[in-house]
Amino acid sequence: MAKPIEYNATVLERVDLTDKLAIFRVKPDRGWGGDPAGAGQIPDFEGGQYAVLGLNHPTDPEKGSVLRPYSIASPPEEKRFLEFYVRYVDLPESKNPLTHLLWDLKSGDRIYLGRKITGHFTLSRTIGEDDPRLRVFVAAGTGLAPFVSILASCVQRGLDPSRFAVLHGVSRAEDLGYREDLLSVFGNLPDRYAPTISRPGENPNWTGCIGRVESFFDHERLSELEARLGLEEGGLTPDRAVVFICGLYGTIHHTLLRLMRRGFVPNDRRIREGLGLLDQPPTLFFEQYDSAPVLDVRNKAELEILLAETPFIKNLRQQLAT
């Protein structure tokens, strides 16, 4: 049983987007983060990083406390609070799911906020802030959070949004959190924000893209995506773009397989080692919300199929062997 935790932050505001999708704005106490003189102000961090939230079970002491990491959706320039974009989990794997406890909170309630903001899913720790290539952000559901933080920070610093694109997939139109913000960011480049819904039958008036977000990378739709991104047919390659993915297994796995056939190299060291690509610079970065391996390189049969369908890897391995 996890020991009870001492709360050190307050839910400053809760915004319910739907009955199962909410934004929580959390303000730390004075002294949070180890600075006894601190006034509860948010320290410097980078868009794409995360923090831990935690709660004690209010009625069952046997269940103790539960802690979970969440990507930060607010930009580093916002010093009043940290913002988290959370979906209620209907069928959790855990017997003590944090979202079930979060959904009982209201503005003014107390919560635990981990004392560190950390993570490597940032521009500076992946490709570098000055990399000139197009940055394509692929998000499923609340996987949008780190990209919202990165883009909001860029806007506040006066950087050009034309270097970015966002593909966001949800089930229904009402699940498209931050839609108005993204429409504003890409006001002069409307094709660079591509929301898509996988259950169009539940939104008969929807006129946008349909299908899961990873379906943008299906062979028959790639040229359509390239046109949206301002690239010629066949132009979505690692010398022109880098891709960041955040979400569950299906989104990451499908996107990874499609883009590896275009020469993109995953950042995951185990995958690169299994494919003999350790010396190749990564051009496809992912942050995963579940634990299933997105590519099991120990499965030799699956690996041989991938190699047969991926000329880039096959040719590169032949070059390295000679």
PDB file of C-alpha atoms in Angstrom:
ATOM      1  CA  MET A   1       0.000   0.000   0.000  1.00  0.00           C
ATOM      2  CA  ALA A   2       1.380   3.407  -0.962  1.00  0.00           C
ATOM      3  CA  LYS A   3       1.841   5.748   1.990  1.00  0.00           C
ATOM      4  CA  PRO A   4      -0.307   8.882   2.225  1.00  0.00           C
ATOM      5  CA  ILE A   5       1.273  11.935   0.652  1.00  0.00           C
ATOM      6  CA  GLU A   6       1.323  15.485   1.968  1.00  0.00           C
ATOM      7  CA  TYR A   7      -0.430  17.930  -0.302  1.00  0.00           C
ATOM      8  CA  ASN A   8       1.585  20.945  -1.430  1.00  0.00           C
ATOM      9  CA  ALA A   9      -0.530  22.594  -4.123  1.00  0.00           C
ATOM     10  CA  THR A  10      -4.046  23.821  -4.846  1.00  0.00           C
ATOM     11  CA  VAL A  11      -6.371  23.346  -7.797  1.00  0.00           C
ATOM     12  CA  LEU A  12      -6.615  26.976  -8.820  1.00  0.00           C
ATOM     13  CA  GLU A  13      -9.159  26.281 -11.556  1.00  0.00           C
ATOM     14  CA  ARG A  14     -10.892  23.351 -13.189  1.00  0.00           C
ATOM     15  CA  VAL A  15     -12.346  23.659 -16.692  1.00  0.00           C
ATOM     16  CA  ASP A  16     -14.604  20.821 -17.861  1.00  0.00           C
ATOM     17  CA  LEU A  17     -14.544  20.522 -21.653  1.00  0.00           C
ATOM     18  CA  THR A  18     -16.815  17.445 -21.610  1.00  0.00           C
ATOM     19  CA  ASP A  19     -17.934  15.111 -18.843  1.00  0.00           C
ATOM     20  CA  LYS A  20     -14.717  13.103 -19.357  1.00  0.00           C
ATOM     21  CA  LEU A  21     -12.224  15.740 -20.456  1.00  0.00           C
ATOM     22  CA  ALA A  22     -10.925  18.533 -18.249  1.00  0.00           C
ATOM     23  CA  ILE A  23      -8.177  21.081 -17.719  1.00  0.00           C
ATOM     24  CA  PHE A  24      -6.706  21.383 -14.221  1.00  0.00           C
ATOM     25  CA  ARG A  25      -4.680  24.477 -13.289  1.00  0.00           C
ATOM     26  CA  VAL A  26      -2.533  23.762 -10.257  1.00  0.00           C
ATOM     27  CA  LYS A  27      -0.754  26.370  -8.135  1.00  0.00           C
ATOM     28  CA  PRO A  28       2.088  25.175  -5.859  1.00  0.00           C
ATOM     29  CA  ASP A  29       2.475  26.309  -2.259  1.00  0.00           C
ATOM     30  CA  ARG A  30       5.145  28.713  -1.090  1.00  0.00           C
ATOM     31  CA  GLY A  31       8.408  26.817  -0.853  1.00  0.00           C
ATOM     32  CA  TRP A  32       7.421  24.203  -3.443  1.00  0.00           C
ATOM     33  CA  GLY A  33      10.374  22.783  -5.341  1.00  0.00           C
ATOM     34  CA  GLY A  34      12.784  23.068  -2.432  1.00  0.00           C
ATOM     35  CA  ASP A  35      13.124  26.858  -2.298  1.00  0.00           C
ATOM     36  CA  PRO A  36      12.030  27.902   1.216  1.00  0.00           C
ATOM     37  CA  ALA A  37      11.813  31.518   0.133  1.00  0.00           C
ATOM     38  CA  GLY A  38       9.802  30.737  -2.985  1.00  0.00           C
ATOM     39  CA  ALA A  39       6.381  32.277  -3.403  1.00  0.00           C
ATOM     40  CA  GLY A  40       4.815  29.355  -5.216  1.00  0.00           C
ATOM     41  CA  GLN A  41       5.892  30.648  -8.603  1.00  0.00           C
ATOM     42  CA  ILE A  42       6.502  28.169 -11.416  1.00  0.00           C
ATOM     43  CA  PRO A  43      10.232  27.688 -12.124  1.00  0.00           C
ATOM     44  CA  ASP A  44      11.735  27.717 -15.586  1.00  0.00           C
ATOM     45  CA  PHE A  45      11.117  24.569 -17.626  1.00  0.00           C
ATOM     46  CA  GLU A  46      10.766  23.583 -21.288  1.00  0.00           C
ATOM     47  CA  GLY A  47       7.657  22.936 -23.330  1.00  0.00           C
ATOM     48  CA  GLY A  48       7.208  19.177 -23.625  1.00  0.00           C
ATOM     49  CA  GLN A  49       8.189  18.346 -20.043  1.00  0.00           C
ATOM     50  CA  TYR A  50       5.987  16.796 -17.368  1.00  0.00           C
ATOM     51  CA  ALA A  51       5.245  16.840 -13.651  1.00  0.00           C
ATOM     52  CA  VAL A  52       3.694  14.347 -11.222  1.00  0.00           C
ATOM     53  CA  LEU A  53       0.246  14.756  -9.680  1.00  0.00           C
ATOM     54  CA  GLY A  54      -0.922  12.752  -6.699  1.00  0.00           C
ATOM     55  CA  LEU A  55      -3.875  12.204  -4.389  1.00  0.00           C
ATOM     56  CA  ASN A  56      -4.704  10.128  -1.342  1.00  0.00           C
ATOM     57  CA  HIS A  57      -7.779   7.944  -1.561  1.00  0.00           C
ATOM     58  CA  PRO A  58     -10.370   9.877   0.487  1.00  0.00           C
ATOM     59  CA  THR A  59     -12.459   6.962   1.752  1.00  0.00           C
ATOM     60  CA  ASP A  60     -10.305   3.832   1.584  1.00  0.00           C
ATOM     61  CA  PRO A  61      -7.021   4.149   3.526  1.00  0.00           C
ATOM     62  CA  GLU A  62      -6.026   0.680   2.321  1.00  0.00           C
ATOM     63  CA  LYS A  63      -5.623   2.096  -1.177  1.00  0.00           C
ATOM     64  CA  GLY A  64      -3.248   4.761   0.094  1.00  0.00           C
ATOM     65  CA  SER A  65      -2.030   7.313  -2.437  1.00  0.00           C
ATOM     66  CA  VAL A  66      -1.568   7.315  -6.187  1.00  0.00           C
ATOM     67  CA  LEU A  67       0.944   9.289  -8.260  1.00  0.00           C
ATOM     68  CA  ARG A  68       0.955   9.745 -12.048  1.00  0.00           C
ATOM     69  CA  PRO A  69       3.062  11.839 -14.443  1.00  0.00           C
ATOM     70  CA  TYR A  70       1.238  14.266 -16.738  1.00  0.00           C
ATOM     71  CA  SER A  71       2.579  16.401 -19.560  1.00  0.00           C
ATOM     72  CA  ILE A  72       2.326  20.109 -18.847  1.00  0.00           C
ATOM     73  CA  ALA A  73       0.061  22.007 -21.242  1.00  0.00           C
ATOM     74  CA  SER A  74       0.855  25.547 -20.087  1.00  0.00           C
ATOM     75  CA  PRO A  75       3.913  27.351 -21.492  1.00  0.00           C
ATOM     76  CA  PRO A  76       7.019  28.011 -19.358  1.00  0.00           C
ATOM     77  CA  GLU A  77       6.201  31.724 -19.518  1.00  0.00           C
ATOM     78  CA  GLU A  78       3.068  31.129 -17.419  1.00  0.00           C
ATOM     79  CA  LYS A  79       4.288  31.528 -13.838  1.00  0.00           C
ATOM     80  CA  ARG A  80       0.988  31.450 -11.929  1.00  0.00           C
ATOM     81  CA  PHE A  81       0.141  27.765 -12.357  1.00  0.00           C
ATOM     82  CA  LEU A  82       0.808  24.531 -14.216  1.00  0.00           C
ATOM     83  CA  GLU A  83      -1.923  23.361 -16.563  1.00  0.00           C
ATOM     84  CA  PHE A  84      -2.784  19.699 -17.154  1.00  0.00           C
ATOM     85  CA  TYR A  85      -5.059  18.263 -19.861  1.00  0.00           C
ATOM     86  CA  VAL A  86      -6.672  15.074 -18.537  1.00  0.00           C
ATOM     87  CA  ARG A  87      -9.130  12.460 -19.755  1.00  0.00           C
ATOM     88  CA  TYR A  88     -11.168  10.356 -17.355  1.00  0.00           C
ATOM     89  CA  VAL A  89     -10.236   6.687 -17.794  1.00  0.00           C
ATOM     90  CA  ASP A  90     -13.337   4.494 -17.970  1.00  0.00           C
ATOM     91  CA  LEU A  91     -11.539   1.152 -17.826  1.00  0.00           C
ATOM     92  CA  PRO A  92      -8.304   1.747 -15.926  1.00  0.00           C
ATOM     93  CA  GLU A  93      -5.619  -0.899 -15.539  1.00  0.00           C
ATOM     94  CA  SER A  94      -4.972   0.294 -12.004  1.00  0.00           C
ATOM     95  CA  LYS A  95      -7.251  -0.564  -9.074  1.00  0.00           C
ATOM     96  CA  ASN A  96      -6.680   2.950  -7.779  1.00  0.00           C
ATOM     97  CA  PRO A  97      -6.831   5.186 -10.878  1.00  0.00           C
ATOM     98  CA  LEU A  98      -5.839   8.804 -10.366  1.00  0.00           C
ATOM     99  CA  THR A  99      -8.385  10.182 -12.834  1.00  0.00           C
ATOM    100  CA  HIS A 100     -11.254   8.796 -10.723  1.00  0.00           C
ATOM    101  CA  LEU A 101      -9.914  10.818  -7.788  1.00  0.00           C
ATOM    102  CA  LEU A 102      -9.210  13.901  -9.878  1.00  0.00           C
ATOM    103  CA  TRP A 103     -12.806  13.958 -11.097  1.00  0.00           C
ATOM    104  CA  ASP A 104     -13.994  14.562  -7.538  1.00  0.00           C
ATOM    105  CA  LEU A 105     -11.897  17.729  -7.228  1.00  0.00           C
ATOM    106  CA  LYS A 106     -13.112  21.291  -7.606  1.00  0.00           C
ATOM    107  CA  SER A 107     -11.421  24.680  -7.562  1.00  0.00           C
ATOM    108  CA  GLY A 108      -9.769  25.263  -4.193  1.00  0.00           C
ATOM    109  CA  ASP A 109      -9.136  21.585  -3.403  1.00  0.00           C
ATOM    110  CA  ARG A 110      -5.698  20.399  -2.380  1.00  0.00           C
ATOM    111  CA  ILE A 111      -3.403  18.112  -4.383  1.00  0.00           C
ATOM    112  CA  TYR A 112       0.167  16.838  -4.481  1.00  0.00           C
ATOM    113  CA  LEU A 113       2.506  18.283  -7.122  1.00  0.00           C
ATOM    114  CA  GLY A 114       5.841  16.554  -7.684  1.00  0.00           C
ATOM    115  CA  ARG A 115       8.792  18.759  -6.803  1.00  0.00           C
ATOM    116  CA  LYS A 116      10.515  18.367 -10.158  1.00  0.00           C
ATOM    117  CA  ILE A 117       9.566  19.249 -13.712  1.00  0.00           C
ATOM    118  CA  THR A 118      11.442  16.911 -16.013  1.00  0.00           C
ATOM    119  CA  GLY A 119      11.450  15.095 -19.376  1.00  0.00           C
ATOM    120  CA  HIS A 120      13.369  15.012 -22.649  1.00  0.00           C
ATOM    121  CA  PHE A 121      10.443  15.418 -25.070  1.00  0.00           C
ATOM    122  CA  THR A 122      11.479  18.980 -25.887  1.00  0.00           C
ATOM    123  CA  LEU A 123      12.907  20.752 -28.900  1.00  0.00           C
ATOM    124  CA  SER A 124      16.229  21.559 -27.250  1.00  0.00           C
ATOM    125  CA  ARG A 125      16.774  17.969 -26.090  1.00  0.00           C
ATOM    126  CA  THR A 126      15.839  16.337 -29.384  1.00  0.00           C
ATOM    127  CA  ILE A 127      16.672  18.360 -32.501  1.00  0.00           C
ATOM    128  CA  GLY A 128      17.699  21.738 -31.068  1.00  0.00           C
ATOM    129  CA  GLU A 129      15.751  24.976 -31.121  1.00  0.00           C
ATOM    130  CA  ASP A 130      17.449  26.204 -34.311  1.00  0.00           C
ATOM    131  CA  ASP A 131      16.832  23.144 -36.494  1.00  0.00           C
ATOM    132  CA  PRO A 132      15.289  24.538 -39.723  1.00  0.00           C
ATOM    133  CA  ARG A 133      13.161  21.498 -40.588  1.00  0.00           C
ATOM    134  CA  LEU A 134       9.388  21.374 -40.294  1.00  0.00           C
ATOM    135  CA  ARG A 135       8.267  20.013 -36.908  1.00  0.00           C
ATOM    136  CA  VAL A 136       5.214  17.763 -37.323  1.00  0.00           C
ATOM    137  CA  PHE A 137       3.361  17.108 -34.045  1.00  0.00           C
ATOM    138  CA  VAL A 138       1.149  13.995 -34.018  1.00  0.00           C
ATOM    139  CA  ALA A 139      -1.215  13.751 -31.037  1.00  0.00           C
ATOM    140  CA  ALA A 140      -3.933  11.331 -29.994  1.00  0.00           C
ATOM    141  CA  GLY A 141      -6.381  12.715 -27.433  1.00  0.00           C
ATOM    142  CA  THR A 142      -4.661  14.344 -24.463  1.00  0.00           C
ATOM    143  CA  GLY A 143      -1.324  13.573 -26.114  1.00  0.00           C
ATOM    144  CA  LEU A 144      -1.793  17.105 -27.416  1.00  0.00           C
ATOM    145  CA  ALA A 145      -0.668  18.607 -24.078  1.00  0.00           C
ATOM    146  CA  PRO A 146       3.119  18.844 -24.638  1.00  0.00           C
ATOM    147  CA  PHE A 147       2.594  20.344 -28.086  1.00  0.00           C
ATOM    148  CA  VAL A 148       0.226  22.994 -26.722  1.00  0.00           C
ATOM    149  CA  SER A 149       2.949  23.998 -24.263  1.00  0.00           C
ATOM    150  CA  ILE A 150       5.626  24.173 -26.967  1.00  0.00           C
ATOM    151  CA  LEU A 151       3.458  26.193 -29.354  1.00  0.00           C
ATOM    152  CA  ALA A 152       2.159  28.581 -26.694  1.00  0.00           C
ATOM    153  CA  SER A 153       5.740  29.286 -25.658  1.00  0.00           C
ATOM    154  CA  CYS A 154       6.771  29.950 -29.253  1.00  0.00           C
ATOM    155  CA  VAL A 155       3.873  32.365 -29.719  1.00  0.00           C
ATOM    156  CA  GLN A 156       4.759  34.236 -26.529  1.00  0.00           C
ATOM    157  CA  ARG A 157       8.361  34.538 -27.716  1.00  0.00           C
ATOM    158  CA  GLY A 158       7.279  35.807 -31.116  1.00  0.00           C
ATOM    159  CA  LEU A 159       8.575  32.814 -33.081  1.00  0.00           C
ATOM    160  CA  ASP A 160       7.233  31.869 -36.515  1.00  0.00           C
ATOM    161  CA  PRO A 161       4.523  29.127 -36.342  1.00  0.00           C
ATOM    162  CA  SER A 162       5.161  28.221 -39.992  1.00  0.00           C
ATOM    163  CA  ARG A 163       7.849  25.819 -38.790  1.00  0.00           C
ATOM    164  CA  PHE A 164       5.191  23.683 -37.089  1.00  0.00           C
ATOM    165  CA  ALA A 165       2.188  21.501 -37.928  1.00  0.00           C
ATOM    166  CA  VAL A 166      -0.265  19.732 -35.616  1.00  0.00           C
ATOM    167  CA  LEU A 167      -2.230  16.574 -36.424  1.00  0.00           C
ATOM    168  CA  HIS A 168      -4.726  15.850 -33.630  1.00  0.00           C
ATOM    169  CA  GLY A 169      -6.973  12.808 -33.502  1.00  0.00           C
ATOM    170  CA  VAL A 170      -9.951  12.242 -31.193  1.00  0.00           C
ATOM    171  CA  SER A 171     -13.170  10.229 -31.206  1.00  0.00           C
ATOM    172  CA  ARG A 172     -15.672  13.107 -31.431  1.00  0.00           C
ATOM    173  CA  ALA A 173     -15.504  16.774 -32.336  1.00  0.00           C
ATOM    174  CA  GLU A 174     -16.270  17.856 -28.772  1.00  0.00           C
ATOM    175  CA  ASP A 175     -13.054  16.117 -27.668  1.00  0.00           C
ATOM    176  CA  LEU A 176     -10.893  18.558 -29.654  1.00  0.00           C
ATOM    177  CA  GLY A 177      -9.412  20.429 -26.728  1.00  0.00           C
ATOM    178  CA  TYR A 178      -7.487  23.658 -27.408  1.00  0.00           C
ATOM    179  CA  ARG A 179      -9.052  23.848 -30.868  1.00  0.00           C
ATOM    180  CA  GLU A 180      -9.654  27.591 -30.757  1.00  0.00           C
ATOM    181  CA  ASP A 181      -6.115  28.206 -29.518  1.00  0.00           C
ATOM    182  CA  LEU A 182      -4.630  26.177 -32.371  1.00  0.00           C
ATOM    183  CA  LEU A 183      -6.861  27.819 -34.959  1.00  0.00           C
ATOM    184  CA  SER A 184      -5.509  31.133 -33.695  1.00  0.00           C
ATOM    185  CA  VAL A 185      -1.865  30.000 -33.773  1.00  0.00           C
ATOM    186  CA  PHE A 186      -2.217  28.802 -37.366  1.00  0.00           C
ATOM    187  CA  GLY A 187      -4.580  31.566 -38.467  1.00  0.00           C
ATOM    188  CA  ASN A 188      -2.547  32.337 -41.600  1.00  0.00           C
ATOM    189  CA  LEU A 189      -1.680  28.670 -42.189  1.00  0.00           C
ATOM    190  CA  PRO A 190      -4.969  26.817 -41.644  1.00  0.00           C
ATOM    191  CA  ASP A 191      -3.746  23.585 -43.236  1.00  0.00           C
ATOM    192  CA  ARG A 192      -1.017  23.251 -40.603  1.00  0.00           C
ATOM    193  CA  TYR A 193      -3.615  22.344 -37.968  1.00  0.00           C
ATOM    194  CA  ALA A 194      -5.422  19.142 -38.918  1.00  0.00           C
ATOM    195  CA  PRO A 195      -7.994  17.880 -36.400  1.00  0.00           C
ATOM    196  CA  THR A 196      -9.542  14.526 -37.254  1.00  0.00           C
ATOM    197  CA  ILE A 197     -12.332  12.470 -35.646  1.00  0.00           C
ATOM    198  CA  SER A 198     -12.685   8.694 -35.735  1.00  0.00           C
ATOM    199  CA  ARG A 199     -16.457   8.546 -35.086  1.00  0.00           C
ATOM    200  CA  PRO A 200     -17.967  10.867 -37.697  1.00  0.00           C
ATOM    201  CA  GLY A 201     -21.359   9.166 -37.343  1.00  0.00           C
ATOM    202  CA  GLU A 202     -21.690  10.867 -33.953  1.00  0.00           C
ATOM    203  CA  ASN A 203     -20.976  14.299 -35.485  1.00  0.00           C
ATOM    204  CA  PRO A 204     -23.052  14.430 -38.688  1.00  0.00           C
ATOM    205  CA  ASN A 205     -22.271  18.122 -39.226  1.00  0.00           C
ATOM    206  CA  TRP A 206     -18.519  17.602 -39.118  1.00  0.00           C
ATOM    207  CA  THR A 207     -16.858  18.618 -42.411  1.00  0.00           C
ATOM    208  CA  GLY A 208     -13.216  18.132 -41.460  1.00  0.00           C
ATOM    209  CA  CYS A 209     -10.865  15.165 -41.650  1.00  0.00           C
ATOM    210  CA  ILE A 210     -12.034  11.745 -40.483  1.00  0.00           C
ATOM    211  CA  GLY A 211     -10.184   8.683 -39.258  1.00  0.00           C
ATOM    212  CA  ARG A 212      -7.636   8.079 -36.522  1.00  0.00           C
ATOM    213  CA  VAL A 213      -4.717  10.494 -36.538  1.00  0.00           C
ATOM    214  CA  GLU A 214      -2.272   7.796 -37.632  1.00  0.00           C
ATOM    215  CA  SER A 215      -4.334   7.272 -40.793  1.00  0.00           C
ATOM    216  CA  PHE A 216      -2.794  10.480 -42.187  1.00  0.00           C
ATOM    217  CA  PHE A 217       0.277   8.298 -42.769  1.00  0.00           C
ATOM    218  CA  ASP A 218      -1.538   5.545 -44.660  1.00  0.00           C
ATOM    219  CA  HIS A 219       0.042   5.028 -48.056  1.00  0.00           C
ATOM    220  CA  GLU A 220      -3.012   6.297 -49.940  1.00  0.00           C
ATOM    221  CA  ARG A 221      -3.212   9.489 -47.842  1.00  0.00           C
ATOM    222  CA  LEU A 222       0.437  10.509 -47.618  1.00  0.00           C
ATOM    223  CA  SER A 223       0.344  12.743 -50.689  1.00  0.00           C
ATOM    224  CA  GLU A 224      -2.706  14.507 -49.226  1.00  0.00           C
ATOM    225  CA  LEU A 225      -0.792  15.108 -46.001  1.00  0.00           C
ATOM    226  CA  GLU A 226       2.273  16.344 -47.863  1.00  0.00           C
ATOM    227  CA  ALA A 227       0.166  18.884 -49.745  1.00  0.00           C
ATOM    228  CA  ARG A 228      -1.281  20.076 -46.427  1.00  0.00           C
ATOM    229  CA  LEU A 229       2.240  20.499 -45.064  1.00  0.00           C
ATOM    230  CA  GLY A 230       3.395  22.441 -48.117  1.00  0.00           C
ATOM    231  CA  LEU A 231       5.585  19.601 -49.384  1.00  0.00           C
ATOM    232  CA  GLU A 232       5.676  18.061 -52.830  1.00  0.00           C
ATOM    233  CA  GLU A 233       4.633  14.431 -53.269  1.00  0.00           C
ATOM    234  CA  GLY A 234       7.290  12.260 -51.670  1.00  0.00           C
ATOM    235  CA  GLY A 235       8.632  15.273 -49.753  1.00  0.00           C
ATOM    236  CA  LEU A 236       7.904  14.046 -46.231  1.00  0.00           C
ATOM    237  CA  THR A 237      11.447  12.867 -45.556  1.00  0.00           C
ATOM    238  CA  PRO A 238      13.840  13.322 -42.627  1.00  0.00           C
ATOM    239  CA  ASP A 239      15.884  15.964 -44.416  1.00  0.00           C
ATOM    240  CA  ARG A 240      12.754  18.143 -44.663  1.00  0.00           C
ATOM    241  CA  ALA A 241      10.850  17.307 -41.471  1.00  0.00           C
ATOM    242  CA  VAL A 242      11.059  15.769 -38.022  1.00  0.00           C
ATOM    243  CA  VAL A 243       8.077  14.088 -36.372  1.00  0.00           C
ATOM    244  CA  PHE A 244       7.004  14.076 -32.710  1.00  0.00           C
ATOM    245  CA  ILE A 245       4.277  11.670 -31.543  1.00  0.00           C
ATOM    246  CA  CYS A 246       2.451  11.591 -28.222  1.00  0.00           C
ATOM    247  CA  GLY A 247      -0.281   9.122 -27.282  1.00  0.00           C
ATOM    248  CA  LEU A 248      -1.018   5.443 -26.993  1.00  0.00           C
ATOM    249  CA  TYR A 249       0.547   2.381 -28.619  1.00  0.00           C
ATOM    250  CA  GLY A 250      -1.596   2.302 -31.772  1.00  0.00           C
ATOM    251  CA  THR A 251      -0.846   5.856 -32.825  1.00  0.00           C
ATOM    252  CA  ILE A 252       2.882   5.557 -32.217  1.00  0.00           C
ATOM    253  CA  HIS A 253       3.268   2.062 -33.721  1.00  0.00           C
ATOM    254  CA  HIS A 254       1.386   2.806 -36.934  1.00  0.00           C
ATOM    255  CA  THR A 255       3.065   6.171 -37.506  1.00  0.00           C
ATOM    256  CA  LEU A 256       6.496   4.752 -36.748  1.00  0.00           C
ATOM    257  CA  LEU A 257       6.154   1.891 -39.246  1.00  0.00           C
ATOM    258  CA  ARG A 258       4.917   4.165 -42.028  1.00  0.00           C
ATOM    259  CA  LEU A 259       7.609   6.787 -41.516  1.00  0.00           C
ATOM    260  CA  MET A 260      10.475   4.339 -41.149  1.00  0.00           C
ATOM    261  CA  ARG A 261       9.716   3.372 -44.745  1.00  0.00           C
ATOM    262  CA  ARG A 262      10.476   7.006 -45.591  1.00  0.00           C
ATOM    263  CA  GLY A 263      13.834   6.890 -43.804  1.00  0.00           C
ATOM    264  CA  PHE A 264      12.792   8.278 -40.408  1.00  0.00           C
ATOM    265  CA  VAL A 265      14.758   6.876 -37.471  1.00  0.00           C
ATOM    266  CA  PRO A 266      13.054   6.403 -34.059  1.00  0.00           C
ATOM    267  CA  ASN A 267      14.651   7.961 -30.996  1.00  0.00           C
ATOM    268  CA  ASP A 268      14.151   4.819 -28.885  1.00  0.00           C
ATOM    269  CA  ARG A 269      17.595   3.329 -28.310  1.00  0.00           C
ATOM    270  CA  ARG A 270      16.340  -0.276 -28.074  1.00  0.00           C
ATOM    271  CA  ILE A 271      14.633  -0.004 -31.445  1.00  0.00           C
ATOM    272  CA  ARG A 272      17.647   1.601 -33.121  1.00  0.00           C
ATOM    273  CA  GLU A 273      19.962  -1.003 -31.628  1.00  0.00           C
ATOM    274  CA  GLY A 274      17.703  -3.856 -32.762  1.00  0.00           C
ATOM    275  CA  LEU A 275      17.641  -2.451 -36.278  1.00  0.00           C
ATOM    276  CA  GLY A 276      21.357  -1.710 -36.394  1.00  0.00           C
ATOM    277  CA  LEU A 277      20.775   2.059 -36.512  1.00  0.00           C
ATOM    278  CA  LEU A 278      22.477   3.211 -33.331  1.00  0.00           C
ATOM    279  CA  ASP A 279      24.787   5.561 -35.213  1.00  0.00           C
ATOM    280  CA  GLN A 280      21.946   7.239 -37.110  1.00  0.00           C
ATOM    281  CA  PRO A 281      20.535  10.528 -35.792  1.00  0.00           C
ATOM    282  CA  PRO A 282      16.893  10.187 -34.665  1.00  0.00           C
ATOM    283  CA  THR A 283      14.246  12.044 -36.654  1.00  0.00           C
ATOM    284  CA  LEU A 284      11.117  10.544 -35.084  1.00  0.00           C
ATOM    285  CA  PHE A 285      10.507  11.143 -31.379  1.00  0.00           C
ATOM    286  CA  PHE A 286       7.718   9.741 -29.249  1.00  0.00           C
ATOM    287  CA  GLU A 287       6.268  10.077 -25.748  1.00  0.00           C
ATOM    288  CA  GLN A 288       4.181   7.035 -24.816  1.00  0.00           C
ATOM    289  CA  TYR A 289       1.231   6.874 -22.392  1.00  0.00           C
ATOM    290  CA  ASP A 290       1.071   3.071 -22.109  1.00  0.00           C
ATOM    291  CA  SER A 291       3.697   0.382 -21.590  1.00  0.00           C
ATOM    292  CA  ALA A 292       3.280  -1.860 -24.651  1.00  0.00           C
ATOM    293  CA  PRO A 293       6.476  -1.836 -26.764  1.00  0.00           C
ATOM    294  CA  VAL A 294       5.731   0.083 -29.956  1.00  0.00           C
ATOM    295  CA  LEU A 295       8.077  -2.212 -31.860  1.00  0.00           C
ATOM    296  CA  ASP A 296       9.243  -5.550 -30.433  1.00  0.00           C
ATOM    297  CA  VAL A 297      12.680  -5.954 -32.015  1.00  0.00           C
ATOM    298  CA  ARG A 298      13.039  -9.319 -30.237  1.00  0.00           C
ATOM    299  CA  ASN A 299      10.306 -10.683 -32.482  1.00  0.00           C
ATOM    300  CA  LYS A 300      12.472 -11.860 -35.377  1.00  0.00           C
ATOM    301  CA  ALA A 301       9.545 -12.597 -37.687  1.00  0.00           C
ATOM    302  CA  GLU A 302       8.126  -9.085 -37.230  1.00  0.00           C
ATOM    303  CA  LEU A 303      11.577  -7.615 -37.667  1.00  0.00           C
ATOM    304  CA  GLU A 304      12.189  -9.428 -40.960  1.00  0.00           C
ATOM    305  CA  ILE A 305       8.857  -8.182 -42.325  1.00  0.00           C
ATOM    306  CA  LEU A 306       9.780  -4.631 -41.367  1.00  0.00           C
ATOM    307  CA  LEU A 307      13.213  -4.904 -42.972  1.00  0.00           C
ATOM    308  CA  ALA A 308      11.710  -6.300 -46.167  1.00  0.00           C
ATOM    309  CA  GLU A 309       9.288  -3.370 -46.355  1.00  0.00           C
ATOM    310  CA  THR A 310      11.848  -0.722 -45.419  1.00  0.00           C
ATOM    311  CA  PRO A 311      14.460  -0.282 -48.150  1.00  0.00           C
ATOM    312  CA  PHE A 312      16.133   2.538 -46.208  1.00  0.00           C
ATOM    313  CA  ILE A 313      17.079   0.254 -43.316  1.00  0.00           C
ATOM    314  CA  LYS A 314      17.950  -2.696 -45.519  1.00  0.00           C
ATOM    315  CA  ASN A 315      20.246  -0.622 -47.737  1.00  0.00           C
ATOM    316  CA  LEU A 316      21.850   1.121 -44.772  1.00  0.00           C
ATOM    317  CA  ARG A 317      22.627  -2.158 -43.036  1.00  0.00           C
ATOM    318  CA  GLN A 318      24.177  -3.496 -46.248  1.00  0.00           C
ATOM    319  CA  GLN A 319      26.377  -0.374 -46.468  1.00  0.00           C
ATOM    320  CA  LEU A 320      27.469  -0.740 -42.855  1.00  0.00           C
ATOM    321  CA  ALA A 321      28.349  -4.405 -43.447  1.00  0.00           C
ATOM    322  CA  THR A 322      30.699  -3.623 -46.346  1.00  0.00           C
TER     323      THR A 322
END
